[in-house]
mmCIF file of C-alpha atoms in Angstrom:
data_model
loop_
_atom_site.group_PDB
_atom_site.id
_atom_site.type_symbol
_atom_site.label_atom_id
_atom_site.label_comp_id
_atom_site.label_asym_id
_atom_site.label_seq_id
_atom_site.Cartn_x
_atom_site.Cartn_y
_atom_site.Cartn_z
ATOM 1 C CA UNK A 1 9.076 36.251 -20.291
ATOM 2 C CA UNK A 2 9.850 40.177 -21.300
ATOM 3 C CA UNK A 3 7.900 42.609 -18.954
ATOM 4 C CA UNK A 4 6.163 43.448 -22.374
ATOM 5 C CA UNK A 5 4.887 40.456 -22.676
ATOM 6 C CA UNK A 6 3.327 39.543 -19.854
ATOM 7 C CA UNK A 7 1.278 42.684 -20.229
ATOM 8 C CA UNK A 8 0.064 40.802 -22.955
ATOM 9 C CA UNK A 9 -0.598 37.745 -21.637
ATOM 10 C CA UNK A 10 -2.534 39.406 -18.398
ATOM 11 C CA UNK A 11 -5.090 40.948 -20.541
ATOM 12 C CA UNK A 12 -5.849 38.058 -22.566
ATOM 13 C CA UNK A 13 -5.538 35.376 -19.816
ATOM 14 C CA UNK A 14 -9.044 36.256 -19.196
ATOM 15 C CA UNK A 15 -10.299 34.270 -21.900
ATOM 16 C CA UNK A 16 -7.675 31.628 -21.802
ATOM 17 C CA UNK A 17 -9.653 28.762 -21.468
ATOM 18 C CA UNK A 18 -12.755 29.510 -23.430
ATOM 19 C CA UNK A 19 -13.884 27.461 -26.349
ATOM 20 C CA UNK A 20 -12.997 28.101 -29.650
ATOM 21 C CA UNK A 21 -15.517 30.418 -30.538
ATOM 22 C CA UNK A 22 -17.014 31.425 -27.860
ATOM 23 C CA UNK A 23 -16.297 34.931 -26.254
ATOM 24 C CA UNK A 24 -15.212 36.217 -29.827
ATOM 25 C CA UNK A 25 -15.883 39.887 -29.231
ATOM 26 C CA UNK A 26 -14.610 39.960 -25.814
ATOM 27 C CA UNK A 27 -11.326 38.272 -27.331
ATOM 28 C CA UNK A 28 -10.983 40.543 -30.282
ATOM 29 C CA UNK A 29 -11.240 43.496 -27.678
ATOM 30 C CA UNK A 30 -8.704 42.206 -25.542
ATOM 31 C CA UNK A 31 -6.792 41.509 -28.625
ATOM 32 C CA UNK A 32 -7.020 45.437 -29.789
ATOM 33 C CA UNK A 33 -6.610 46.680 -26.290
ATOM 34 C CA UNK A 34 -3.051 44.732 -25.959
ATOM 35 C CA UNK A 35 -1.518 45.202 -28.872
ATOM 36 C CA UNK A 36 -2.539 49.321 -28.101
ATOM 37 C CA UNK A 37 -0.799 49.125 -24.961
ATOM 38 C CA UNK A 38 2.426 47.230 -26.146
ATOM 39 C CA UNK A 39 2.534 50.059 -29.379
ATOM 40 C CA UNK A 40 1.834 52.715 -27.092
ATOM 41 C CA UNK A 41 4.018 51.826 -24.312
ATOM 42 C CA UNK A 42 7.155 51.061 -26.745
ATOM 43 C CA UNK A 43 6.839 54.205 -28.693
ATOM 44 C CA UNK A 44 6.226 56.310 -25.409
ATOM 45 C CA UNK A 45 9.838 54.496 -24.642
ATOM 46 C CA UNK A 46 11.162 55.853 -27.681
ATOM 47 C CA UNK A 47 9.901 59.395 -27.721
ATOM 48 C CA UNK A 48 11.272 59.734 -24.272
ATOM 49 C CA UNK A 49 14.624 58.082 -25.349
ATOM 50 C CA UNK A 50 14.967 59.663 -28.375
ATOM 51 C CA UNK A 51 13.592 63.334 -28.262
ATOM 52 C CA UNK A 52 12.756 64.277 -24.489
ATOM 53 C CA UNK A 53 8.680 64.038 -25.184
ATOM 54 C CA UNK A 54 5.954 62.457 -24.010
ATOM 55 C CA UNK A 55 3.171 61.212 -26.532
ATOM 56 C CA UNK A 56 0.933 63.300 -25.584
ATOM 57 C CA UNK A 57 3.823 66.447 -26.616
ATOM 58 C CA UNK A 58 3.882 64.429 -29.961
ATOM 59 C CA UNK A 59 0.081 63.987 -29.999
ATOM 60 C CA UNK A 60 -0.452 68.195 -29.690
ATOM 61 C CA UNK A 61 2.217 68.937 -31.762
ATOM 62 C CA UNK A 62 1.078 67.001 -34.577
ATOM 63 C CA UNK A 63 -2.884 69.033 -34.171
ATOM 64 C CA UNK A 64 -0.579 71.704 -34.581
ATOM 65 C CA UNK A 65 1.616 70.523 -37.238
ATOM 66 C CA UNK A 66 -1.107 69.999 -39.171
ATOM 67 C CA UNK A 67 -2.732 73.815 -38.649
ATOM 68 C CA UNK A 68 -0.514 76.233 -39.471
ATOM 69 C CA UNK A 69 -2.681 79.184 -38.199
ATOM 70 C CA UNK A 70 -2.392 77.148 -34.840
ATOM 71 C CA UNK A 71 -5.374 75.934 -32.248
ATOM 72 C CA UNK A 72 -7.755 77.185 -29.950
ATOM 73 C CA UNK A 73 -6.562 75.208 -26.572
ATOM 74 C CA UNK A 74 -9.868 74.213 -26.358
ATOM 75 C CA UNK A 75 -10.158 73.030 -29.791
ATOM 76 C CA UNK A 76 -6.402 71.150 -28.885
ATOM 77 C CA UNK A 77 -8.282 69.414 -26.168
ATOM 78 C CA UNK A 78 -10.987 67.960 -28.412
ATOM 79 C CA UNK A 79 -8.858 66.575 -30.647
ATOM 80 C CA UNK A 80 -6.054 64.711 -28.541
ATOM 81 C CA UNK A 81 -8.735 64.017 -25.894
ATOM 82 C CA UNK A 82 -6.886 65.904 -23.041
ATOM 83 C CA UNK A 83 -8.509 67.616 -20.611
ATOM 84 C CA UNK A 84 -8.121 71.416 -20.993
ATOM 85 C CA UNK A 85 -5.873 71.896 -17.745
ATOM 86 C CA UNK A 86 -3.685 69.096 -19.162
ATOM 87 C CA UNK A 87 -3.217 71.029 -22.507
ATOM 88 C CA UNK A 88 -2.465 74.020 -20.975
ATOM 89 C CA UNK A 89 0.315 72.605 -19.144
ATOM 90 C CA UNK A 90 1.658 70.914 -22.277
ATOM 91 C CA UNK A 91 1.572 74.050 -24.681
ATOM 92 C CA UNK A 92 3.088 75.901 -21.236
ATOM 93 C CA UNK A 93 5.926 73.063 -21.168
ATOM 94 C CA UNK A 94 6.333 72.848 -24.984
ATOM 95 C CA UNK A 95 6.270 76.926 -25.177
ATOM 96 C CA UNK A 96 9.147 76.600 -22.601
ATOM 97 C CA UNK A 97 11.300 74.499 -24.571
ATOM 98 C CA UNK A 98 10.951 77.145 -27.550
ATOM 99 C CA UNK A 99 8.710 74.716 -29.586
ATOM 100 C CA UNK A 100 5.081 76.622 -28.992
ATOM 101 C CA UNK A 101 4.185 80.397 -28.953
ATOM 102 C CA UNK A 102 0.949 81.078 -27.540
ATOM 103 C CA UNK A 103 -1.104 84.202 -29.309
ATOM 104 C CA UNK A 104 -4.235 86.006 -28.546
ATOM 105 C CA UNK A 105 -5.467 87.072 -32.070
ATOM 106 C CA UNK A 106 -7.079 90.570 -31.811
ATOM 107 C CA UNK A 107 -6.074 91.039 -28.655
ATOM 108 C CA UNK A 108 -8.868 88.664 -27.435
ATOM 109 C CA UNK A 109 -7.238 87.772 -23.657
ATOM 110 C CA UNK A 110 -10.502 85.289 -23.615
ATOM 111 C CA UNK A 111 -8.626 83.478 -26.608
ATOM 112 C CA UNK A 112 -5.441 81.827 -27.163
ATOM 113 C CA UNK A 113 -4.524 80.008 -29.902
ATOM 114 C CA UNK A 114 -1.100 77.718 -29.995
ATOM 115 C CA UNK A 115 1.142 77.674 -32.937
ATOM 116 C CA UNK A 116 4.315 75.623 -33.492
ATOM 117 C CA UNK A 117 7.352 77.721 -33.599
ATOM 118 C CA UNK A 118 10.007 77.164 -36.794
ATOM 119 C CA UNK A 119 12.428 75.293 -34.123
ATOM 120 C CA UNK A 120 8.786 73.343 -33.320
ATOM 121 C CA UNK A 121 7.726 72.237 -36.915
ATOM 122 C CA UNK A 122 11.691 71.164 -37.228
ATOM 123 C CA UNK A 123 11.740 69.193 -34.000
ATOM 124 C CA UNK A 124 8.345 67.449 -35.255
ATOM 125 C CA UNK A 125 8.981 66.601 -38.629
ATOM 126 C CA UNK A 126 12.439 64.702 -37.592
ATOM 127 C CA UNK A 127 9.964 63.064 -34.437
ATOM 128 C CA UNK A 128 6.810 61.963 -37.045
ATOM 129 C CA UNK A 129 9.815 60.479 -39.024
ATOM 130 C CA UNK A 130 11.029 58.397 -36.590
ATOM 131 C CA UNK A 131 6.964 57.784 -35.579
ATOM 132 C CA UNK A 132 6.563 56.628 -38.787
ATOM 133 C CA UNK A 133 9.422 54.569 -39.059
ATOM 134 C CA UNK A 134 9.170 53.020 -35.660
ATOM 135 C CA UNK A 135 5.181 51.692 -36.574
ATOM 136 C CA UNK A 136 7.230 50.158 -39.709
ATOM 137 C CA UNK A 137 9.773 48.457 -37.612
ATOM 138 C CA UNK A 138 7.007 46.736 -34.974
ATOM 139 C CA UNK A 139 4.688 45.645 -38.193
ATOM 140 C CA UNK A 140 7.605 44.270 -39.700
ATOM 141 C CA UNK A 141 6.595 40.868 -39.698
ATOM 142 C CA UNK A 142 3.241 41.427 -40.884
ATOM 143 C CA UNK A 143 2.677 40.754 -44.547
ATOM 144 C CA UNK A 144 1.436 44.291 -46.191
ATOM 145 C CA UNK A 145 -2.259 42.505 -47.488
ATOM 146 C CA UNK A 146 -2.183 41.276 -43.934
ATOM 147 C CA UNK A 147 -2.408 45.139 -42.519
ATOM 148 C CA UNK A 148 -4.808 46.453 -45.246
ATOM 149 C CA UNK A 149 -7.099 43.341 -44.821
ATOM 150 C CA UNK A 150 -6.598 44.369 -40.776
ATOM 151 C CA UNK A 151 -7.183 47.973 -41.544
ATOM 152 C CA UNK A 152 -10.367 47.804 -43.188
ATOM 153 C CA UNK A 153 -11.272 44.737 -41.038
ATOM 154 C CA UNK A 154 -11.178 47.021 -37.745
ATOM 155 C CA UNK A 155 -13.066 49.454 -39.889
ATOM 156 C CA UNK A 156 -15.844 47.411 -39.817
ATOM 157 C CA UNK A 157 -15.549 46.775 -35.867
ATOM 158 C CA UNK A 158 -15.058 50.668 -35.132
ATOM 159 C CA UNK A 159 -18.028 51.167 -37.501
ATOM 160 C CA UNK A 160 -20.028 48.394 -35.560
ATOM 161 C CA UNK A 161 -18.818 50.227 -32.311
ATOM 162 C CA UNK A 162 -19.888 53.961 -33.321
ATOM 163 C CA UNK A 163 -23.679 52.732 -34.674
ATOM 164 C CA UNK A 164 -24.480 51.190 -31.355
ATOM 165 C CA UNK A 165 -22.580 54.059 -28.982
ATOM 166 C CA UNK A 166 -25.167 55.139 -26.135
ATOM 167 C CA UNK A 167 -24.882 58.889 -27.139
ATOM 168 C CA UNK A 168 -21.675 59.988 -24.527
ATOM 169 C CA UNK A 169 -18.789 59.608 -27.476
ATOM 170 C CA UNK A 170 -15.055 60.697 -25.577
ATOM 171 C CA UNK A 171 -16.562 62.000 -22.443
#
């Protein structure tokens, strides 16, 4: 069995056993949680391989990709859920690599805001590509209906999830 695979299995095997139908929500959320990490873990592999970056380079530079007028590094830390030291040492890593520029509009040293450079927004489009590509290539074998009936499906559950949250949301 693939290394992959097993991380599978060792997630799951905790309701291996259980009667059919019993333990549903604890199975679906093993379910989610594995196929996350086996996504996550292969296109980590390929970002790495492939471009030099780590996901969560990809993850800031598509906030940034996105906002052309660039981000607040705070703002950058609420949205990819990194903590603000962790940002700063990716926009300091990505700036080194000529792919960020950090600014302080007005002159507001209190302030910086990251932008994607024009070798940045190049390097990202050709890595979203490939993003988007790779997500095709692993769903392959899933029938299209299959992943809209999923997509709305997991709506439902993510839904579910944010009506009954206890009030601490991405803390």
């Amino acid at each position: 069995m693939a290394e992959s695979e097993s991380a599978t299995v060792d997630l799951e095997i905790i309701v291996q056993g259980a009667q059919e139908g019993k333990k549903q929500e604890l199975r679906l959320w093993l379910r989610m949680l594995s196929t996350t990490k086996l996504m996550s873990q292969e296109i980590r592999r390929r970002l790495r391989n492939e471009f030099g970056a780590t996901l969560p380079q990809f993850d800031l530079m598509a906030q940034l990709y996105r906002e052309h007028d660039g981000l607040r590094l705070g703002e950058l830390s609420k949205r990819t859920m990194v903590t603000n030291g962790n940002v700063t040492g990716l926009v300091e890593r990505l700036e080194t690599d000529g792919l960020v520029l950090r600014v302080t509009p007005d002159g507001d040293r209190r302030v910086t805001v990251a932008k994607l450079t024009k070798k940045g927004d190049e390097i990202f489009a050709a890595m979203a590509a490939a993003h988007e590509g790779w997500l095709r290539e692993l769903m392959a074998d899933v029938e299209p209906t299959v992943i809209a009936g999923l997509w709305k499906d997991i709506g439902e559950v993510k839904s579910s999830v944010n009506n009954h949250l206890s009030g601490a949301a991405f803390d």
